[in-house]
């Protein structure tokens, strides 16, 4: 086999853990519902999915497991350049799409906003920073998010950082040293929970380093699960694991969050990853898991433009419970449909084009 053929073979995507993919979709759906409810319930203790934000920590843990599985045995062969290109192709098309949608929502929101407070230069600079995942929490109308035009991008910023650290450091280290780093990161998570009273931070300037603690522990834990082969064979299936995952998001919101949330992140989510990797998928649920996994990232990265408009509508018009229920249910369904269209019309074709072009360049060289 020639060098170019060998490199191309190394770049091929590995088989997926389909139940874990399906759980990623459930977590993305939970985030969307949580973001709607966040506007409606100013008192988090009244929010039935008040811990939906912990889905991000589940994403981080799953990411560590998947990155280890996908690249530990081939990153040396593919090289750092190809690793980073692979990750950019996988992640960045939707970073761009989310930024564009967020900008359009900011400029043309029919229910509110104060464009007159922001110069054209400031809007353009914020948009450019959003495209390149450069934190710039300067837009008051966007809650001073790190990424004003697509709030969920804060987690992608840390995902990129984790990928960089993996490529330069983590894939080289022993399992023992990885365990030590995971323990240190666990201490950091406990400190954040105690200091802040919860693990909700990471999305704003003042809580930037909370996000660092959250990605550090969960990514390391996921990687440790893979390298330790802590896979628990079980018959819970997709349905059983979905139920267990949702329990984490709907647990009561209380004054004990500083204890309960770290416990979920430190122990419960890694356990679910181990169970998900070892669970048996019933054939009739295979398509549902595959769809759930595929739609998860497009849904996560495109939904928040609508959330700002919903928030302005809700604040200005205060719809009654019946109207609100209809609006939220309809919006969630439409957002899933829109995410599917973005995936089929934009994300998959762009990624296929870029991957094909890269493989052709490898063969020609």
Short mmCIF file of C-alpha atoms in Angstrom, two decimals:
data_model
loop_
_atom_site.label_atom_id
_atom_site.label_comp_id
_atom_site.label_asym_id
_atom_site.label_seq_id
_atom_site.Cartn_x
_atom_site.Cartn_y
_atom_site.Cartn_z
CA UNK A 1 0.00 0.00 0.00
CA UNK A 2 1.39 3.45 -0.96
CA UNK A 3 1.92 6.19 1.60
CA UNK A 4 -1.00 8.21 0.23
CA UNK A 5 -3.34 5.19 0.32
CA UNK A 6 -2.22 4.39 3.86
CA UNK A 7 -2.89 7.97 4.99
CA UNK A 8 -6.31 7.96 3.33
CA UNK A 9 -7.21 4.69 5.07
CA UNK A 10 -6.20 6.13 8.45
CA UNK A 11 -8.53 9.09 7.88
CA UNK A 12 -11.61 6.87 7.48
CA UNK A 13 -14.23 7.24 10.23
CA UNK A 14 -14.44 4.39 12.74
CA UNK A 15 -17.63 2.54 13.60
CA UNK A 16 -19.78 4.45 16.11
CA UNK A 17 -21.14 3.48 19.50
CA UNK A 18 -24.72 3.96 18.33
CA UNK A 19 -26.37 4.11 21.76
CA UNK A 20 -23.91 6.80 22.86
CA UNK A 21 -24.74 8.70 19.67
CA UNK A 22 -28.41 8.41 20.52
CA UNK A 23 -27.83 9.69 24.06
CA UNK A 24 -25.99 12.68 22.64
CA UNK A 25 -29.16 13.57 20.75
CA UNK A 26 -31.27 13.23 23.91
CA UNK A 27 -28.87 15.55 25.72
CA UNK A 28 -29.05 18.11 22.90
CA UNK A 29 -32.85 18.01 23.02
CA UNK A 30 -32.70 18.54 26.80
CA UNK A 31 -30.50 21.61 26.32
CA UNK A 32 -32.99 23.14 23.90
CA UNK A 33 -35.92 22.59 26.28
CA UNK A 34 -33.86 23.90 29.20
CA UNK A 35 -33.06 27.11 27.31
CA UNK A 36 -36.75 27.75 26.66
CA UNK A 37 -37.66 27.05 30.28
CA UNK A 38 -34.83 29.30 31.44
CA UNK A 39 -36.72 32.29 30.04
CA UNK A 40 -40.02 31.23 31.53
CA UNK A 41 -38.91 30.32 35.05
CA UNK A 42 -36.82 33.07 36.59
CA UNK A 43 -36.71 30.92 39.72
CA UNK A 44 -34.67 27.84 38.71
CA UNK A 45 -36.27 25.76 41.46
CA UNK A 46 -39.56 25.92 39.51
CA UNK A 47 -37.97 24.72 36.28
CA UNK A 48 -38.82 21.05 35.73
CA UNK A 49 -35.61 20.64 33.69
CA UNK A 50 -33.53 23.00 35.80
CA UNK A 51 -30.40 20.91 35.41
CA UNK A 52 -30.62 20.63 31.64
CA UNK A 53 -27.39 22.62 31.36
CA UNK A 54 -25.52 19.60 32.72
CA UNK A 55 -26.01 18.05 29.29
CA UNK A 56 -22.90 20.01 28.30
CA UNK A 57 -20.85 18.09 30.86
CA UNK A 58 -22.25 14.87 29.42
CA UNK A 59 -21.14 16.08 25.95
CA UNK A 60 -17.65 16.75 27.29
CA UNK A 61 -17.35 13.30 28.89
CA UNK A 62 -18.66 11.61 25.76
CA UNK A 63 -16.21 13.65 23.68
CA UNK A 64 -13.24 12.43 25.72
CA UNK A 65 -14.35 8.83 25.27
CA UNK A 66 -14.97 9.21 21.54
CA UNK A 67 -11.74 11.11 20.84
CA UNK A 68 -9.76 8.41 22.62
CA UNK A 69 -11.56 5.68 20.70
CA UNK A 70 -11.26 7.46 17.36
CA UNK A 71 -7.67 8.70 17.53
CA UNK A 72 -5.55 7.06 20.24
CA UNK A 73 -4.34 4.31 17.92
CA UNK A 74 -3.90 6.39 14.78
CA UNK A 75 -3.00 9.99 15.62
CA UNK A 76 0.70 9.17 15.18
CA UNK A 77 0.06 7.70 11.73
CA UNK A 78 -2.21 10.51 10.59
CA UNK A 79 -0.09 13.29 12.10
CA UNK A 80 -1.14 16.40 14.01
CA UNK A 81 -1.94 18.37 10.88
CA UNK A 82 -4.45 15.80 9.65
CA UNK A 83 -5.89 15.45 13.15
CA UNK A 84 -6.59 19.17 13.40
CA UNK A 85 -7.97 19.33 9.87
CA UNK A 86 -10.31 16.43 10.70
CA UNK A 87 -11.58 18.19 13.81
CA UNK A 88 -12.03 21.53 12.04
CA UNK A 89 -13.98 19.88 9.23
CA UNK A 90 -16.17 18.10 11.77
CA UNK A 91 -16.83 21.07 14.04
CA UNK A 92 -16.42 24.37 12.28
CA UNK A 93 -19.02 24.42 9.50
CA UNK A 94 -21.74 24.57 12.16
CA UNK A 95 -19.79 27.15 14.18
CA UNK A 96 -20.02 29.36 11.09
CA UNK A 97 -23.71 28.54 10.50
CA UNK A 98 -24.59 29.28 14.12
CA UNK A 99 -22.77 32.61 13.97
CA UNK A 100 -24.59 33.67 10.80
CA UNK A 101 -27.97 32.68 12.20
CA UNK A 102 -27.19 34.52 15.44
CA UNK A 103 -26.21 37.68 13.56
CA UNK A 104 -29.41 37.58 11.49
CA UNK A 105 -31.48 37.12 14.65
CA UNK A 106 -29.71 40.07 16.25
CA UNK A 107 -30.27 42.35 13.24
CA UNK A 108 -33.85 41.35 12.38
CA UNK A 109 -35.45 40.30 15.66
CA UNK A 110 -39.15 41.31 15.26
CA UNK A 111 -39.77 41.34 19.01
CA UNK A 112 -37.11 43.62 20.41
CA UNK A 113 -33.47 44.51 20.67
CA UNK A 114 -31.52 47.76 20.80
CA UNK A 115 -29.42 47.93 17.66
CA UNK A 116 -28.94 51.67 18.15
CA UNK A 117 -26.65 50.94 21.11
CA UNK A 118 -24.06 49.20 18.96
CA UNK A 119 -21.89 50.63 16.23
CA UNK A 120 -21.49 48.81 12.94
CA UNK A 121 -17.84 48.23 13.78
CA UNK A 122 -18.70 46.59 17.09
CA UNK A 123 -21.24 44.29 15.45
CA UNK A 124 -18.78 43.28 12.71
CA UNK A 125 -16.00 42.65 15.25
CA UNK A 126 -18.32 40.54 17.39
CA UNK A 127 -19.37 38.52 14.35
CA UNK A 128 -15.75 37.92 13.26
CA UNK A 129 -14.85 36.80 16.77
CA UNK A 130 -17.82 34.46 16.73
CA UNK A 131 -16.69 32.92 13.44
CA UNK A 132 -13.23 32.19 14.83
CA UNK A 133 -14.33 31.33 18.39
CA UNK A 134 -12.58 34.28 19.98
CA UNK A 135 -14.40 35.17 23.23
CA UNK A 136 -15.77 38.72 23.23
CA UNK A 137 -18.49 39.27 25.88
CA UNK A 138 -19.49 42.84 24.96
CA UNK A 139 -23.14 42.73 23.81
CA UNK A 140 -25.54 43.58 26.65
CA UNK A 141 -28.57 42.45 24.62
CA UNK A 142 -27.00 39.02 24.50
CA UNK A 143 -26.38 38.73 28.22
CA UNK A 144 -22.65 39.42 27.76
CA UNK A 145 -22.15 35.87 26.50
CA UNK A 146 -18.63 34.93 25.45
CA UNK A 147 -20.05 34.46 21.96
CA UNK A 148 -22.89 36.92 21.63
CA UNK A 149 -24.26 35.65 18.33
CA UNK A 150 -24.31 31.98 19.32
CA UNK A 151 -24.25 31.45 23.06
CA UNK A 152 -23.69 27.64 23.03
CA UNK A 153 -20.41 28.18 21.18
CA UNK A 154 -18.69 28.65 24.55
CA UNK A 155 -18.58 24.86 24.88
CA UNK A 156 -17.11 24.53 21.37
CA UNK A 157 -14.36 26.95 22.38
CA UNK A 158 -13.40 24.57 25.19
CA UNK A 159 -13.89 21.55 22.92
CA UNK A 160 -11.24 22.98 20.62
CA UNK A 161 -8.93 23.63 23.58
CA UNK A 162 -9.41 20.04 24.75
CA UNK A 163 -8.61 18.74 21.26
CA UNK A 164 -5.43 20.81 21.14
CA UNK A 165 -4.31 19.56 24.57
CA UNK A 166 -5.15 16.00 23.52
CA UNK A 167 -3.06 16.28 20.36
CA UNK A 168 0.00 17.73 22.06
CA UNK A 169 -0.14 16.09 25.48
CA UNK A 170 -2.91 13.66 26.39
CA UNK A 171 -2.45 11.02 23.71
CA UNK A 172 1.19 10.65 24.79
CA UNK A 173 0.71 10.20 28.54
CA UNK A 174 0.31 6.99 30.50
CA UNK A 175 -2.98 5.88 32.00
CA UNK A 176 -1.57 6.44 35.51
CA UNK A 177 -0.73 10.06 34.76
CA UNK A 178 -4.11 10.50 33.09
CA UNK A 179 -5.74 9.26 36.30
CA UNK A 180 -3.77 11.81 38.35
CA UNK A 181 -4.87 14.64 36.03
CA UNK A 182 -8.48 13.46 36.27
CA UNK A 183 -8.34 13.54 40.06
CA UNK A 184 -6.89 17.07 40.03
CA UNK A 185 -9.65 18.16 37.64
CA UNK A 186 -12.24 16.54 39.93
CA UNK A 187 -10.98 18.71 42.78
CA UNK A 188 -11.37 21.76 40.51
CA UNK A 189 -14.99 20.78 39.76
CA UNK A 190 -15.73 20.47 43.47
CA UNK A 191 -14.19 23.89 44.08
CA UNK A 192 -16.31 25.48 41.33
CA UNK A 193 -19.46 23.90 42.75
CA UNK A 194 -18.65 25.08 46.28
CA UNK A 195 -17.53 28.57 45.22
CA UNK A 196 -20.40 29.28 42.81
CA UNK A 197 -23.12 27.17 44.39
CA UNK A 198 -23.62 25.31 41.09
CA UNK A 199 -21.91 24.34 37.83
CA UNK A 200 -23.86 26.66 35.56
CA UNK A 201 -20.85 28.82 34.64
CA UNK A 202 -18.57 28.86 31.63
CA UNK A 203 -20.65 30.92 29.18
CA UNK A 204 -19.72 34.42 30.42
CA UNK A 205 -16.56 36.43 31.02
CA UNK A 206 -16.66 36.22 34.83
CA UNK A 207 -17.25 32.45 34.74
CA UNK A 208 -14.80 31.63 31.94
CA UNK A 209 -12.60 29.41 34.11
CA UNK A 210 -15.61 27.47 35.37
CA UNK A 211 -15.88 26.26 31.79
CA UNK A 212 -12.24 25.21 31.91
CA UNK A 213 -12.90 23.09 35.00
CA UNK A 214 -15.97 21.52 33.43
CA UNK A 215 -14.24 20.46 30.21
CA UNK A 216 -11.07 19.39 32.02
CA UNK A 217 -12.68 16.84 34.29
CA UNK A 218 -15.31 15.45 31.93
CA UNK A 219 -13.03 15.16 28.90
CA UNK A 220 -10.31 13.49 30.98
CA UNK A 221 -12.84 11.15 32.59
CA UNK A 222 -14.18 10.09 29.19
CA UNK A 223 -10.66 9.47 27.91
CA UNK A 224 -9.83 7.50 31.07
CA UNK A 225 -12.93 5.32 30.62
CA UNK A 226 -11.83 4.43 27.10
CA UNK A 227 -8.21 3.70 27.98
CA UNK A 228 -9.18 1.67 31.05
CA UNK A 229 -11.79 -0.25 29.07
CA UNK A 230 -14.34 0.51 31.77
CA UNK A 231 -17.18 -0.72 29.61
CA UNK A 232 -20.04 -2.33 31.48
CA UNK A 233 -21.97 -4.96 29.55
CA UNK A 234 -25.69 -4.59 30.23
CA UNK A 235 -29.18 -4.93 28.78
CA UNK A 236 -30.52 -1.47 29.64
CA UNK A 237 -30.73 -0.53 25.98
CA UNK A 238 -31.35 2.90 24.52
CA UNK A 239 -34.66 3.35 26.32
CA UNK A 240 -33.31 2.51 29.76
CA UNK A 241 -30.24 4.70 29.37
CA UNK A 242 -32.33 7.58 28.03
CA UNK A 243 -34.44 7.40 31.19
CA UNK A 244 -31.34 7.39 33.39
CA UNK A 245 -29.84 10.35 31.52
CA UNK A 246 -33.02 12.40 31.79
CA UNK A 247 -33.07 11.83 35.55
CA UNK A 248 -29.94 13.96 35.83
CA UNK A 249 -31.62 16.87 34.06
CA UNK A 250 -34.89 16.81 36.00
CA UNK A 251 -33.49 16.25 39.49
CA UNK A 252 -34.65 18.91 41.99
CA UNK A 253 -32.93 22.28 41.95
CA UNK A 254 -32.01 23.14 45.54
CA UNK A 255 -29.53 24.72 47.93
CA UNK A 256 -27.55 21.48 47.71
CA UNK A 257 -26.69 21.97 44.03
CA UNK A 258 -23.05 22.56 44.97
CA UNK A 259 -22.97 18.91 46.05
CA UNK A 260 -25.50 17.21 43.77
CA UNK A 261 -24.24 18.69 40.50
CA UNK A 262 -20.57 17.75 41.02
CA UNK A 263 -21.66 14.24 42.02
CA UNK A 264 -23.61 13.89 38.76
CA UNK A 265 -20.62 15.12 36.74
CA UNK A 266 -17.97 13.20 38.69
CA UNK A 267 -19.71 9.84 38.97
CA UNK A 268 -23.07 9.57 37.23
CA UNK A 269 -22.17 10.72 33.73
CA UNK A 270 -19.02 8.57 33.51
CA UNK A 271 -21.14 5.62 34.66
CA UNK A 272 -23.66 6.33 31.89
CA UNK A 273 -20.85 6.47 29.30
CA UNK A 274 -19.56 3.10 30.52
CA UNK A 275 -23.07 1.65 30.40
CA UNK A 276 -23.83 3.21 27.01
CA UNK A 277 -20.67 1.76 25.48
CA UNK A 278 -21.58 -1.71 26.75
CA UNK A 279 -25.33 -1.70 26.17
CA UNK A 280 -27.04 -3.82 23.53
CA UNK A 281 -29.02 -1.89 20.92
CA UNK A 282 -32.26 -3.43 19.73
CA UNK A 283 -32.41 -3.45 15.91
CA UNK A 284 -35.69 -1.55 15.81
CA UNK A 285 -34.10 1.39 17.65
CA UNK A 286 -31.00 1.59 15.50
CA UNK A 287 -32.40 4.18 13.09
CA UNK A 288 -33.66 6.31 15.99
CA UNK A 289 -30.21 6.28 17.62
CA UNK A 290 -28.45 7.14 14.38
CA UNK A 291 -30.84 10.01 13.67
CA UNK A 292 -30.57 11.26 17.25
CA UNK A 293 -26.79 11.25 17.05
CA UNK A 294 -26.63 12.98 13.68
CA UNK A 295 -29.10 15.71 14.63
CA UNK A 296 -27.50 16.48 18.01
CA UNK A 297 -24.73 18.83 16.93
CA UNK A 298 -26.75 20.75 14.29
CA UNK A 299 -29.56 21.20 16.83
CA UNK A 300 -27.20 22.37 19.55
CA UNK A 301 -25.44 24.88 17.29
CA UNK A 302 -28.46 26.39 15.51
CA UNK A 303 -31.20 26.68 18.13
CA UNK A 304 -30.10 29.68 20.12
CA UNK A 305 -30.84 32.32 17.49
CA UNK A 306 -34.52 31.53 17.99
CA UNK A 307 -34.13 31.57 21.78
CA UNK A 308 -33.24 35.27 21.84
CA UNK A 309 -36.30 36.09 19.76
CA UNK A 310 -38.45 33.92 21.99
CA UNK A 311 -37.03 35.67 25.05
CA UNK A 312 -37.86 39.11 23.68
CA UNK A 313 -41.34 37.96 22.69
CA UNK A 314 -41.99 36.44 26.12
CA UNK A 315 -40.68 39.49 27.96
CA UNK A 316 -42.72 41.95 25.91
CA UNK A 317 -46.01 40.07 25.49
CA UNK A 318 -46.26 37.70 28.47
CA UNK A 319 -48.38 34.98 26.77
CA UNK A 320 -50.62 32.87 28.99
CA UNK A 321 -49.82 29.27 29.87
CA UNK A 322 -51.81 27.75 27.00
CA UNK A 323 -50.19 29.99 24.40
CA UNK A 324 -46.79 29.46 25.93
CA UNK A 325 -47.12 25.69 25.87
CA UNK A 326 -48.15 25.73 22.22
CA UNK A 327 -45.33 28.12 21.28
CA UNK A 328 -42.62 26.12 23.04
CA UNK A 329 -43.74 22.72 21.71
CA UNK A 330 -44.12 24.07 18.17
CA UNK A 331 -40.76 25.85 18.37
CA UNK A 332 -38.91 22.77 19.56
CA UNK A 333 -40.40 20.63 16.78
CA UNK A 334 -39.56 23.26 14.17
CA UNK A 335 -36.03 23.65 15.53
CA UNK A 336 -35.45 19.91 15.18
CA UNK A 337 -36.79 20.08 11.61
CA UNK A 338 -34.63 23.12 10.84
CA UNK A 339 -31.55 21.43 12.30
CA UNK A 340 -32.21 18.45 10.05
CA UNK A 341 -32.38 20.72 7.01
CA UNK A 342 -29.16 22.46 8.00
CA UNK A 343 -27.51 19.08 8.41
CA UNK A 344 -28.69 17.71 5.06
CA UNK A 345 -28.40 20.85 2.93
CA UNK A 346 -25.32 22.43 4.47
CA UNK A 347 -23.31 20.52 7.08
CA UNK A 348 -22.98 17.08 5.49
CA UNK A 349 -22.35 18.38 1.93
CA UNK A 350 -19.72 20.85 3.17
CA UNK A 351 -17.94 18.23 5.24
CA UNK A 352 -18.08 15.68 2.41
CA UNK A 353 -16.67 18.24 -0.01
CA UNK A 354 -13.82 19.19 2.31
CA UNK A 355 -12.99 15.57 3.12
CA UNK A 356 -13.04 14.55 -0.54
CA UNK A 357 -10.83 17.48 -1.45
CA UNK A 358 -8.38 16.58 1.31
CA UNK A 359 -8.19 12.94 0.20
CA UNK A 360 -7.61 13.97 -3.41
CA UNK A 361 -4.77 16.25 -2.29
CA UNK A 362 -3.21 13.37 -0.33
CA UNK A 363 -3.44 11.00 -3.31
CA UNK A 364 -2.04 13.60 -5.74
CA UNK A 365 0.90 14.25 -3.44
#
